[in-house]
Amino acid sequence: MKKPSEVLLDRAFHHAAMQKLAAKRSGLQVEKMGRPDIVHNTLLQVLETPLNWENQLRVFVHTQDDYVISVNPKIRLPKNYIRFVGLIEQLFAKKQVPEAGTPLMKLKKATVRNLIDEIQPNRIFGFSTLGQPTLMRTAAKDIADIKNPLAIVGGFPRGHFPNKTRQALNSMFKVDREPLDAWVVAGRFVYDFEWAIGVAERRIKPTATNHG
Amino acid sequence: MKKPSEVLLDRAFHHAAMQKLAAKRSGLQVEKMGRPDIVHNTLLQVLETPLNWENQLRVFVHTQDDYVISVNPKIRLPKNYIRFVGLIEQLFAKKQVPEAGTPLMKLKKATVRNLIDEIQPNRIFGFSTLGQPTLMRTAAKDIADIKNPLAIVGGFPRGHFPNKTRQALNSMFKVDREPLDAWVVAGRFVYDFEWAIGVAERRIKPTATNHG
């Protein structure tokens, strides 16, 4: 039997518990809590891609209460949401999954600043409707021009990066006039980044007639 | 209390029930059953996009047992998988959701052929590893050149289009050397189609300095 503290909060089911937790813990924004579905959808959109298969992507998930999940590029993420929730609950209980052997996800306590200090990016980019209007293709090219860049997508349903994240950014891009879901931004970024570094062309050699 | 026949089958939980059903009903391939998560992820990737917001996309879901779901472009799809499953169960029980008022999804019995006869596309495209190697950007441009095109993405975990679907296709594109998940193909197609018809450039006017 799971203890209440071992249940991954989900806005669709645990609204009252989230309100209580936010009231008790200062600094937590309730509107950014309880959306593991956003993380799941976003990971699904970026992990099973040529960019990741070619080992050109590292994914980290930072949570509001300063946990960081490091994702092994070799993970086969559960496609089913309920299985994903089970895996994340296991991760928070055991600090890594699977518990033995090469971890596919690791958890530690860390702020965005700690993560930046660890991965030492040469430049940090964020996607936000508060940013400079920029075509995603252009943004992806700019990012691909940097050795060891870090690109941050907000994994919350609305609102903006907290100040401490925003202050860490060197550039902030607005890629549509409306806010886009995190998984759409992340998926399009990964795809345009593939183009920027030539992955797409390298993997498919068009044959003479495309119009067969 | 739901009757067993009203439960949406999900491979993660109903493996035995699916095996039994496939044994009873000829023509159903068990490896293509029980993956509503694929449909959910794919819809999430294509519905909340500039292309759909600009009313340039119509989405239909065809099931192995010849049901067709028509999706109203104005739908706000549940982001949570469990809520999505509930909505689809309601759809199969009531034939439309919501039951009263403008339907956001409608269900009817129809083959791929019936659907084609109804929407009368001028040309039909499929994405498949059996197709012509083609960059997705090129494929999307070819498709955008057609008035009223139909593009089909296989919403199953592996395997190929059934013969009757394949025979309906005018062109079949292979866009990566490995099979891509349905939601990756669909998301990239929608994005490149936006580019092909100028949606991206129309919605974002880059400002002079992108590198602020």
Short mmCIF file of N, CA, C and O in Angstrom, two decimals, chain A residues 206-212, chain B residues 132-134 173:
data_model
loop_
_atom_site.label_atom_id
_atom_site.label_comp_id
_atom_site.label_asym_id
_atom_site.label_seq_id
_atom_site.Cartn_x
_atom_site.Cartn_y
_atom_site.Cartn_z
N PRO A 206 17.04 10.85 -50.28
CA PRO A 206 15.88 10.81 -51.16
C PRO A 206 16.21 10.10 -52.46
O PRO A 206 17.29 10.30 -53.02
N THR A 207 15.30 9.27 -52.94
CA THR A 207 15.51 8.60 -54.22
C THR A 207 15.00 9.52 -55.32
O THR A 207 14.36 10.55 -55.06
N ALA A 208 15.29 9.16 -56.58
CA ALA A 208 15.05 10.07 -57.69
C ALA A 208 13.58 10.51 -57.77
O ALA A 208 13.29 11.68 -57.88
N THR A 209 12.68 9.57 -57.68
CA THR A 209 11.26 9.95 -57.79
C THR A 209 10.62 9.87 -56.42
O THR A 209 10.54 8.82 -55.81
N ASN A 210 10.21 11.02 -55.93
CA ASN A 210 9.48 11.05 -54.66
C ASN A 210 8.00 10.87 -54.89
O ASN A 210 7.23 10.80 -53.94
N HIS A 211 7.63 10.84 -56.14
CA HIS A 211 6.20 10.97 -56.40
C HIS A 211 5.59 9.66 -56.88
O HIS A 211 4.59 9.66 -57.58
N GLY A 212 6.25 8.55 -56.48
CA GLY A 212 5.87 7.23 -56.95
C GLY A 212 4.44 6.91 -56.84
O GLY A 212 3.80 6.57 -56.02
N GLN B 132 8.84 5.61 -50.25
CA GLN B 132 10.00 6.24 -50.88
C GLN B 132 10.76 7.05 -49.86
O GLN B 132 10.15 7.91 -49.20
N PRO B 133 12.07 6.86 -49.73
CA PRO B 133 12.84 7.71 -48.82
C PRO B 133 12.70 9.18 -49.23
O PRO B 133 12.98 9.53 -50.39
N THR B 134 12.22 9.99 -48.34
CA THR B 134 11.87 11.38 -48.66
C THR B 134 12.05 12.20 -47.39
O THR B 134 11.61 11.79 -46.32
N PHE B 173 5.57 7.73 -48.13
CA PHE B 173 6.85 8.35 -47.79
C PHE B 173 7.50 7.65 -46.60
O PHE B 173 6.84 7.42 -45.59
#
